[in-house]
CSV table of C-alpha atoms in Angstrom, one decimal:
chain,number,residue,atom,x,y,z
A,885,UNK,CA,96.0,92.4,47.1
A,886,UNK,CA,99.8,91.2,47.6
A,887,UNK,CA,102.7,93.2,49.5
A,888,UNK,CA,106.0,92.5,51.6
A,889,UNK,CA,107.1,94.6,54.0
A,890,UNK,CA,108.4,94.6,57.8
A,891,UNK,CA,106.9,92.6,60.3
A,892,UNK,CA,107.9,94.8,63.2
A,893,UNK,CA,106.9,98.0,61.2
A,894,UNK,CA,103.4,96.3,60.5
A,895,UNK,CA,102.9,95.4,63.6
A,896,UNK,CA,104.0,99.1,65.3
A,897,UNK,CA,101.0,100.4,62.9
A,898,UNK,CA,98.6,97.3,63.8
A,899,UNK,CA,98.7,97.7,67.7
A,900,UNK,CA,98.0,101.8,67.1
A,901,UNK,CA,94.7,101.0,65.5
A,902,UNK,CA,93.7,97.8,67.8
A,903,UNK,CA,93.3,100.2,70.6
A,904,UNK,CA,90.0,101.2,69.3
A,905,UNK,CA,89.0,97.5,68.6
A,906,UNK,CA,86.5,96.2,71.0
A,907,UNK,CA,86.2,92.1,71.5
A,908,UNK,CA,82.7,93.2,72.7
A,909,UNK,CA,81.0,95.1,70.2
A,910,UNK,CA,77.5,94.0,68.1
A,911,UNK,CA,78.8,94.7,65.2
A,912,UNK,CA,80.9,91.7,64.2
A,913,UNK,CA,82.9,93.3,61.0
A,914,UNK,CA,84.2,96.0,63.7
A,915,UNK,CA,86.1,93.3,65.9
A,916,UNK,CA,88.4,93.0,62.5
A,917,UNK,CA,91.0,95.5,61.3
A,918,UNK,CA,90.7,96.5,57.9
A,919,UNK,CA,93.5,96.6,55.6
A,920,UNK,CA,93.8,99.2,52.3
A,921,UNK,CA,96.2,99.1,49.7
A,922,UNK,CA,97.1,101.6,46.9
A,923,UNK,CA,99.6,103.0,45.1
A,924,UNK,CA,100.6,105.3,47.4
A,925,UNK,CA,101.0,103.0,50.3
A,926,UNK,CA,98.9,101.1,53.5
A,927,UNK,CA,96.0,102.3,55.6
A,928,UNK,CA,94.7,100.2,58.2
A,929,UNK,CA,91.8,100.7,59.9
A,930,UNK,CA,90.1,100.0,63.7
A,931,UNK,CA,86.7,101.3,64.8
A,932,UNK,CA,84.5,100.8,68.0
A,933,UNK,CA,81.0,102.6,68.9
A,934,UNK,CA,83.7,105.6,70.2
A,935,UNK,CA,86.7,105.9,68.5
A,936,UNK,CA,88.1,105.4,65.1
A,937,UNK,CA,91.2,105.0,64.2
A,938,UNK,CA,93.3,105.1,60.7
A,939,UNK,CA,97.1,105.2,60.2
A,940,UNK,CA,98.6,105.2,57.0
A,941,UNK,CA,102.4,103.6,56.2
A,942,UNK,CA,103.5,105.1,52.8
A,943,UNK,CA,105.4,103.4,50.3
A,944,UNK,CA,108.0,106.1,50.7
A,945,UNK,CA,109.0,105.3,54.3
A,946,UNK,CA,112.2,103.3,54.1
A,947,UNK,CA,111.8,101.2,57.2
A,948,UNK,CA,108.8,99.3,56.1
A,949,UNK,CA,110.7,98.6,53.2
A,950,UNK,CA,106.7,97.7,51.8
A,951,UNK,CA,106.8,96.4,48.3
A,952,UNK,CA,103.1,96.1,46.4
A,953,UNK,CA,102.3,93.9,43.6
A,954,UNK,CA,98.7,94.5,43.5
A,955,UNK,CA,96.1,96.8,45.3
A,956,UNK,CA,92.8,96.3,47.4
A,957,UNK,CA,91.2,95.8,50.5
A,958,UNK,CA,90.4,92.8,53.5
A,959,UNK,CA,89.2,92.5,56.7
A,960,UNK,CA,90.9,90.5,59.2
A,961,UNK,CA,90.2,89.3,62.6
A,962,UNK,CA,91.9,91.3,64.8
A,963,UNK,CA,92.9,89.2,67.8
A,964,UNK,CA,93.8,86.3,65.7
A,965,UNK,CA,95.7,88.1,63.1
A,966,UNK,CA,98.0,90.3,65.7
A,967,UNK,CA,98.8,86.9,67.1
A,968,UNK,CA,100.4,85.3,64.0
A,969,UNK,CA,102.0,89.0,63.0
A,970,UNK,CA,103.5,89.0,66.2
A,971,UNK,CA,104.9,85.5,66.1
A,972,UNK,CA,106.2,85.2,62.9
A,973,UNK,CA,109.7,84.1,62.2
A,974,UNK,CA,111.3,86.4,59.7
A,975,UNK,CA,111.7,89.9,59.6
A,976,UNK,CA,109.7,90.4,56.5
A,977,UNK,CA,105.9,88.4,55.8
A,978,UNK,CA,104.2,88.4,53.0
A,979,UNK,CA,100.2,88.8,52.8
A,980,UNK,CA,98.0,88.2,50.0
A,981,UNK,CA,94.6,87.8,49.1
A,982,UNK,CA,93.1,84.9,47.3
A,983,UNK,CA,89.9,84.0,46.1
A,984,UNK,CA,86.9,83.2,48.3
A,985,UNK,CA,88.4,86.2,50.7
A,986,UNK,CA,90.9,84.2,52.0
A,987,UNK,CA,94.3,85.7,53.2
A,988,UNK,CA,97.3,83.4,53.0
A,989,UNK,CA,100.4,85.1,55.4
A,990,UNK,CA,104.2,84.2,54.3
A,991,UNK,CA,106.7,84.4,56.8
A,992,UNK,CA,110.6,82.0,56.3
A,993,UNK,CA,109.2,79.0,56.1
A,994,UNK,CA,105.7,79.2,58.2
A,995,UNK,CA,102.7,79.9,56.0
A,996,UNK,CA,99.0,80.9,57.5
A,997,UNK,CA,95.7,80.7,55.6
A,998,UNK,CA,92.9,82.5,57.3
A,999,UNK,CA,89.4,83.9,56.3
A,1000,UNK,CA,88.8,87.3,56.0
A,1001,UNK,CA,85.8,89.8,55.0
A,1002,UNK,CA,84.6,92.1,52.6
A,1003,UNK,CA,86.0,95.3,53.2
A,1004,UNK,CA,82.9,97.1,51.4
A,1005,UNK,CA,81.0,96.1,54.5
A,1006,UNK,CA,83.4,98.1,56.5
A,1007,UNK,CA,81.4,100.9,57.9
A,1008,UNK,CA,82.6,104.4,56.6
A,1009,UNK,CA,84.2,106.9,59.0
A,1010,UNK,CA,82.8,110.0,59.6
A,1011,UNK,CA,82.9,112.8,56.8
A,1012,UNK,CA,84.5,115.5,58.5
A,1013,UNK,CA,84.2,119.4,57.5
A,1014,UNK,CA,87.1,121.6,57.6
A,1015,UNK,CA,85.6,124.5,58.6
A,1016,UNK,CA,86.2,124.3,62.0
A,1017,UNK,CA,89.6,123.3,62.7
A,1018,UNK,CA,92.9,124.5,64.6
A,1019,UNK,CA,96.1,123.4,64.8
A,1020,UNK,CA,98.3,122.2,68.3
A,1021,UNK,CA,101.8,121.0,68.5
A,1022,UNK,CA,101.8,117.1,69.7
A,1023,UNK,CA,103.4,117.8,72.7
A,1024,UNK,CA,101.0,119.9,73.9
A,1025,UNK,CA,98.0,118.5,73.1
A,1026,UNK,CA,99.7,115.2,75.1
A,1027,UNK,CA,100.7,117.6,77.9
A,1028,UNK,CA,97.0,118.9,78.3
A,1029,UNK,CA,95.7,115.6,78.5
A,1030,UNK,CA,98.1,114.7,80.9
A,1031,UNK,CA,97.3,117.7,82.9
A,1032,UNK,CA,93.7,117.1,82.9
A,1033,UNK,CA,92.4,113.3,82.0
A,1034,UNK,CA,93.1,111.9,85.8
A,1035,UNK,CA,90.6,113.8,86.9
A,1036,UNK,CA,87.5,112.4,84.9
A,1037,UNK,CA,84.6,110.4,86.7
A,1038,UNK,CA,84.9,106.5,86.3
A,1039,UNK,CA,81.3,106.4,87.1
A,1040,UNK,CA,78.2,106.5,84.3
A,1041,UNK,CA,76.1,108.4,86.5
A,1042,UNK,CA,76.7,111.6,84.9
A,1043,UNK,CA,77.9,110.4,81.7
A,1044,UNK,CA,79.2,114.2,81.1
A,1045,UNK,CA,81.6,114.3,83.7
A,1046,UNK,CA,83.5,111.5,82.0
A,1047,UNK,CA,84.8,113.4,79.7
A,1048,UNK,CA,87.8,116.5,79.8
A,1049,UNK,CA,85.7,119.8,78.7
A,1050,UNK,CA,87.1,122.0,75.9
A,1051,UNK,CA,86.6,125.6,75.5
A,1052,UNK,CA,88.2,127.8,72.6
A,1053,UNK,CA,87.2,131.7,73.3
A,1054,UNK,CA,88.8,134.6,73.5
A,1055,UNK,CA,92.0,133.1,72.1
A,1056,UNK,CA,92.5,130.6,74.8
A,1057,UNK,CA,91.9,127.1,75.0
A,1058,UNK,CA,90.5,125.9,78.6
A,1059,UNK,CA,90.5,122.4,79.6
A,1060,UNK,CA,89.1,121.1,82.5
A,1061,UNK,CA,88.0,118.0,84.3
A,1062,UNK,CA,86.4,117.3,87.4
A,1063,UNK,CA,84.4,113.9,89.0
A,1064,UNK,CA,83.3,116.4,91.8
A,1065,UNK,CA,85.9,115.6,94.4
A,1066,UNK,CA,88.7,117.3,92.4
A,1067,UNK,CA,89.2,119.1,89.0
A,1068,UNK,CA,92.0,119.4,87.3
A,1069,UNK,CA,92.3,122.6,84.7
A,1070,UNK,CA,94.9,123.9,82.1
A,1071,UNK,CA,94.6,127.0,80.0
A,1072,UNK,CA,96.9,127.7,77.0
A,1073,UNK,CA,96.7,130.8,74.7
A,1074,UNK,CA,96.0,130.1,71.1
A,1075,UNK,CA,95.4,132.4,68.0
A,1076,UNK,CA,93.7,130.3,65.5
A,1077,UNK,CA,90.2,128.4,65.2
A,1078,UNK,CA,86.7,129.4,65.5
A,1079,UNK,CA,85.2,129.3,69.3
A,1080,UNK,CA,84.1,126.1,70.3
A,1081,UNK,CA,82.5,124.0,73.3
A,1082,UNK,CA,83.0,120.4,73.2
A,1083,UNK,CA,83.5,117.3,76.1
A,1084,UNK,CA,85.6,114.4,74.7
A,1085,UNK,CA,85.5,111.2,76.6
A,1086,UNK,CA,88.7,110.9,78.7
A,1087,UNK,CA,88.7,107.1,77.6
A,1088,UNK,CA,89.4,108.5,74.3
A,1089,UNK,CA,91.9,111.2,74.8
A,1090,UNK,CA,94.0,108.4,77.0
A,1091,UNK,CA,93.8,106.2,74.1
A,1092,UNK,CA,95.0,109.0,71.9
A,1093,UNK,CA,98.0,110.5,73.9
A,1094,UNK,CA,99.3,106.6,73.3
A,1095,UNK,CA,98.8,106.5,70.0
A,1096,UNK,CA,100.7,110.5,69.2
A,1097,UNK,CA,103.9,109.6,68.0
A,1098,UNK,CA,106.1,111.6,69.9
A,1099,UNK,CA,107.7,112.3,66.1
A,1100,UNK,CA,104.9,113.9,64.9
A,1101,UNK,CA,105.1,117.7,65.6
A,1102,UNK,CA,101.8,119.2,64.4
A,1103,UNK,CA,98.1,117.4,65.1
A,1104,UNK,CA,95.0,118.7,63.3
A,1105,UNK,CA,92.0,119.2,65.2
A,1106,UNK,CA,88.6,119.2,63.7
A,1107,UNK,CA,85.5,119.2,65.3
A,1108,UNK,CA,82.0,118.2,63.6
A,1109,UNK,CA,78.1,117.9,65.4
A,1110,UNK,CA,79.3,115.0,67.5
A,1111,UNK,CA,82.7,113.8,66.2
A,1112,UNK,CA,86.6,115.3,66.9
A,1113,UNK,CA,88.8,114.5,64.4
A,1114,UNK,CA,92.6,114.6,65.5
A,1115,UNK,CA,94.9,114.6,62.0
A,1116,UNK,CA,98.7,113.8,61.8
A,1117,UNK,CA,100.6,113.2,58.7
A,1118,UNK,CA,100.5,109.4,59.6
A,1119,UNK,CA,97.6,109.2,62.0
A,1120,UNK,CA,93.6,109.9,61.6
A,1121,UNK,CA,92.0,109.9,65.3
A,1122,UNK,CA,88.0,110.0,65.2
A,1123,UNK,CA,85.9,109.9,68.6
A,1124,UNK,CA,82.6,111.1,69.7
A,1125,UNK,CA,81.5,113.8,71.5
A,1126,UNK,CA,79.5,113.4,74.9
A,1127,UNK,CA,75.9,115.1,74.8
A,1128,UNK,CA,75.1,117.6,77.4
A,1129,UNK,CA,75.8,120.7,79.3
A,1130,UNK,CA,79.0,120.2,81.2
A,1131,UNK,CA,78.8,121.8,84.9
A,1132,UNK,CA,80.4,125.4,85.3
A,1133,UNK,CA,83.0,124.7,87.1
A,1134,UNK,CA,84.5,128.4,87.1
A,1135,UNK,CA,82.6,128.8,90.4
A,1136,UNK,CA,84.1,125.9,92.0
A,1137,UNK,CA,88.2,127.9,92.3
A,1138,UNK,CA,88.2,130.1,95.2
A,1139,UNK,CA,89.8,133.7,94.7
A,1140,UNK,CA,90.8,134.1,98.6
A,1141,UNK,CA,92.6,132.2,101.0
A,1142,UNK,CA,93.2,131.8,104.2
A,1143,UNK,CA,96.2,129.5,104.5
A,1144,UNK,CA,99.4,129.1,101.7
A,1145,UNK,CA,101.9,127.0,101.4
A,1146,UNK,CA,105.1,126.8,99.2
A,1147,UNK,CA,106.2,123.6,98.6
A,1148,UNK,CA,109.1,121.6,96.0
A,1149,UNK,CA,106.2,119.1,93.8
A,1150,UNK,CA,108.8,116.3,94.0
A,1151,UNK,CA,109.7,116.8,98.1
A,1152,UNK,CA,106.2,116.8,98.9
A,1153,UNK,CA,105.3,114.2,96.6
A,1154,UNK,CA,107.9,111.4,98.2
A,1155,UNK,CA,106.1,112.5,101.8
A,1156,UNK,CA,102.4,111.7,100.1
A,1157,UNK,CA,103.9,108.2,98.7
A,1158,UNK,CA,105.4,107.4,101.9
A,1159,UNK,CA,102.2,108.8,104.1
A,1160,UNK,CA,99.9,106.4,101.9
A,1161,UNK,CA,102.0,103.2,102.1
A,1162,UNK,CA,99.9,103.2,105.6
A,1163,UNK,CA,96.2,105.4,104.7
A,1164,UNK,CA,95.9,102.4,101.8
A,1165,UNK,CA,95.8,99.7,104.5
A,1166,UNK,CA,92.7,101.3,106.2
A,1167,UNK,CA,89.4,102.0,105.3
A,1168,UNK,CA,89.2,105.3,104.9
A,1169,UNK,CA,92.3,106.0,103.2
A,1170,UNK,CA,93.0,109.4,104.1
A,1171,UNK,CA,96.1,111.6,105.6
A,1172,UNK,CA,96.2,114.7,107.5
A,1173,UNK,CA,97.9,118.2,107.2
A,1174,UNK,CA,98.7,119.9,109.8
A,1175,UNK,CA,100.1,123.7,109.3
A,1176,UNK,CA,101.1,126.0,112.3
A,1177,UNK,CA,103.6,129.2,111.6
A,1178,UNK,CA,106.6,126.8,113.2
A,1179,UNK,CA,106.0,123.5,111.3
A,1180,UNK,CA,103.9,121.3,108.5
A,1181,UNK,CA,103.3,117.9,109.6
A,1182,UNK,CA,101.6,115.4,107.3
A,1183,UNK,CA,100.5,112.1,109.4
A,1184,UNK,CA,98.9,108.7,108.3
A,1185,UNK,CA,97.3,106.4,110.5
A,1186,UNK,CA,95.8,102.5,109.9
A,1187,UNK,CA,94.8,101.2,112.9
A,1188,UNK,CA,95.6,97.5,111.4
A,1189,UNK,CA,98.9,98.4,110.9
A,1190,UNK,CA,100.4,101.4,112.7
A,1191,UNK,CA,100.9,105.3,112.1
A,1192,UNK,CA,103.5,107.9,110.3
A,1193,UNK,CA,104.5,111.3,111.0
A,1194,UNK,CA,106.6,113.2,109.3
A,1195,UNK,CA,107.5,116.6,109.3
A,1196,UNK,CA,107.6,118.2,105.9
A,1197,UNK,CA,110.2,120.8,104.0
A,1198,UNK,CA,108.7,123.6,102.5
A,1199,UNK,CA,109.6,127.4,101.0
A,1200,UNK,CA,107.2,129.3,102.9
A,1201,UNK,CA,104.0,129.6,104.8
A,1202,UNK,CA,101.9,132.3,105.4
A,1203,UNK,CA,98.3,132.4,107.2
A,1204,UNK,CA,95.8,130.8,109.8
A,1205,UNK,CA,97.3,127.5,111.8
A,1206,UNK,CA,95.5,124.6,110.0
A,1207,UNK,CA,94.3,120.9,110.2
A,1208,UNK,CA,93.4,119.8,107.1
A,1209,UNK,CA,92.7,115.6,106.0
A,1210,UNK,CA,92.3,114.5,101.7
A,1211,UNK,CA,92.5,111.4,100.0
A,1212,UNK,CA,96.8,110.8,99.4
A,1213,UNK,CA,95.8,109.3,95.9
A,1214,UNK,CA,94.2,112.6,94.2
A,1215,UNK,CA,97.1,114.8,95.8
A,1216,UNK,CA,99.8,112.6,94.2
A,1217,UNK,CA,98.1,112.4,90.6
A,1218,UNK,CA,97.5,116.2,90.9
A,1219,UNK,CA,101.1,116.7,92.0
A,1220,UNK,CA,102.5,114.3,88.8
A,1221,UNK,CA,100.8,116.9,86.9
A,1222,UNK,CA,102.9,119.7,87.8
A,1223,UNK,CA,106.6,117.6,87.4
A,1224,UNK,CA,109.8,119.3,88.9
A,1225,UNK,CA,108.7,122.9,89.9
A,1226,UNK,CA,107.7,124.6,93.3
A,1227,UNK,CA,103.6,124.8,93.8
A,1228,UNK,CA,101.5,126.7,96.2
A,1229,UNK,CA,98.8,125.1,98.0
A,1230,UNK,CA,95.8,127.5,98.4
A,1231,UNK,CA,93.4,127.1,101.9
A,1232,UNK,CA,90.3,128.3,103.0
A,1233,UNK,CA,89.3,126.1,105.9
A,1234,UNK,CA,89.1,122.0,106.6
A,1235,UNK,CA,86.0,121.7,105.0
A,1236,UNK,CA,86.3,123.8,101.8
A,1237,UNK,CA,88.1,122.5,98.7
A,1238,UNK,CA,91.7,123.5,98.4
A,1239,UNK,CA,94.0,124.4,95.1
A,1240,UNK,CA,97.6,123.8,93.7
A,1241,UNK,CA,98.8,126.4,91.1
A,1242,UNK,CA,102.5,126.5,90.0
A,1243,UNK,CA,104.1,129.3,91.9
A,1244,UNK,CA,105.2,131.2,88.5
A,1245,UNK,CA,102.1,131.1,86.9
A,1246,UNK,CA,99.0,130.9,89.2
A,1247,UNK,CA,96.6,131.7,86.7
A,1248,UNK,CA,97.2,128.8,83.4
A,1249,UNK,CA,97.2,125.7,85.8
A,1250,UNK,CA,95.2,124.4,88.8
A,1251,UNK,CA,94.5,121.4,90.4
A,1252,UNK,CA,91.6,121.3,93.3
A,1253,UNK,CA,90.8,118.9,95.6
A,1254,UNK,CA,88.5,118.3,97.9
A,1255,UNK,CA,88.9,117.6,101.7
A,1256,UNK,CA,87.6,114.7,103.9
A,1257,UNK,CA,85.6,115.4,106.5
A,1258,UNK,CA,86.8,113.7,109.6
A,1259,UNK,CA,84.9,113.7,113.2
């Protein structure tokens, strides 16, 4: 195997698929990358126990400028090799394969020899059906796991709850997360794909949403016994599918209230930031609401350092006067969620969980937290 191409377009390609490479794994061959070559142009390769991913770089696209003289397949040492891509001193390098597996790299007037492995011990990804699949634009898919991933458990307790729950019936698409303090849940209307139920780790939909081009305008979706696959023209994303019965969290959104609240996301969000510059200095990191017909206070206070108080703006406010303390960190995530729109802020009392819908459209979008209880 011999080809020239650009470094930078290389190494754009290379960092995609080392964010499924794990330093840590058992299985030494999977801490390499491994790199195809055919007529038709590069695939490279990353894999851990979780995700799997493949991009391919045709011989077509004119920024890689990618000239073959001869066709076939290595593994490399990941680390080692993104190092000397990365500080190479030409634009272009050239990499080649010689005998006894090794791999000599070309750049101006630096030239590396490393050792690399036999690609046939590379394990195989998974075989994937195409029976059921559907079909999302990128920038939604990237906008529903924006919407929803924050709100994952970090914890391995319950495994299940680490991951964002998909549900395709009734030609919607509902996502939802929750680590049991808050849940965060999106539904879009779709017309296409067979019903499904599936939980996909949020670990993996992060490292996914980074590695959508934002170019890209359609992604494939298809889902096998314990595997997703998400296709692009450039760009095969594999990862697995948690086991288990997530919880139904349908019960958990209230359908009355006694207390709303109209507010502008990015008003209220400056008061949360500036209310937990003091809640993160104490140990219980939490700031209270207060609601009464003539005013809406939010106040922090860390005895170490001092208190705030600030009196916030809003749209409206309807209801029963209320006192009401949450952790400032899960309001602001939820509140990034929305961006630049007005939200309002559902309440039942100061011990039941409270949600934030967008003011147009209650029903396709809510976060929920819930409160702390203070003495």
């Amino acid at each position: 195997m011999k080809f020239t191409m650009s470094r930078n377009v290389f190494l754009a390609e290379l960092q995609t698929v080392q964010r499924a490479i794990s330093s840590k794994t058992t299985i030494p061959i999977l801490t390499g990358v491994k790199i195809s070559l055919d007529s038709e142009g590069l695939t490279l390769t990353g894999s851990n126990a979780d995700i799997s991913i493949e991009t391919f770089l045709s011989v077509e696209t004119e920024k890689a400028d990618l000239t073959i003289e001869s066709t076939g397949a290595i593994v490399l040492m990941s680390r080692f090799f993104g190092e000397i891509i990365r500080k190479l001193p030409e634009d272009q390098f050239t990499l080649e394969v010689l005998e006894s597996r090794q791999v000599a790299i070309t750049s101006g007037k630096a030239n590396f020899t490393i050792n690399g492995l036999d690609s046939d011990n590379y394990p195989h990804l998974p075989v994937v059906s195409t029976t059921n699949q559907m079909q999302l634009p990128v920038h939604v898919l990237n906008k529903l796991i924006s919407e929803t991933v924050f709100s994952v458990s970090q914890h391995e307790s319950r495994p299940i709850l680490t991951g964002v729950h998909f549900v395709l019936a009734d030609n919607s698409l509902l996502a939802v997360a929750t680590d049991s303090h808050r849940m965060s849940q999106r539904i879009i209307p779709i017309q296409q794909g067979e019903d499904f139920n599936i939980v996909i780790p949020g670990k993996s939909l992060t490292e996914l949403s980074r590695s959508l081009a934002n170019d890209e305008e359609m992604v494939e979706i298809s889902i096998m016994e314990n595997q997703v696959l998400f296709k692009t023209q450039t760009l095969s994303f594999y990862s697995r599918l948690l086991e288990g019965n997530y919880p139904d969290t349908n019960r958990l959104i209230p359908t009355s209230f006694n207390t709303t609240i109209e507010f502008s996301v990015p008003s209220l969000l400056s008061a949360i930031e500036r209310a937990s510059l003091l809640s993160h200095e104490s140990r219980n990191n939490i700031v209270k609401l207060s609601i009464t017909s003539e005013a809406v206070v939010l106040s922090g206070n860390s005895p170490e350092i001092g208190k705030v108080e600030e009196a916030l703006n809003y749209e409206a406010v309807t209801g029963d006067p209320l006192e009401i303390s949450f952790n400032p960190d899960y309001m602001k995530d939820a509140l990034r969620a929305f961006g630049d729109m007005n939200i309002t802020v559902n309440f039942i009392s100061p011990i039941r969980p409270f949600t934030l819908t967008p003011t147009e459209d209650s029903q396709q979008f809510t976060q929920l937290i819930t409160p702390v209880r203070t003495s």
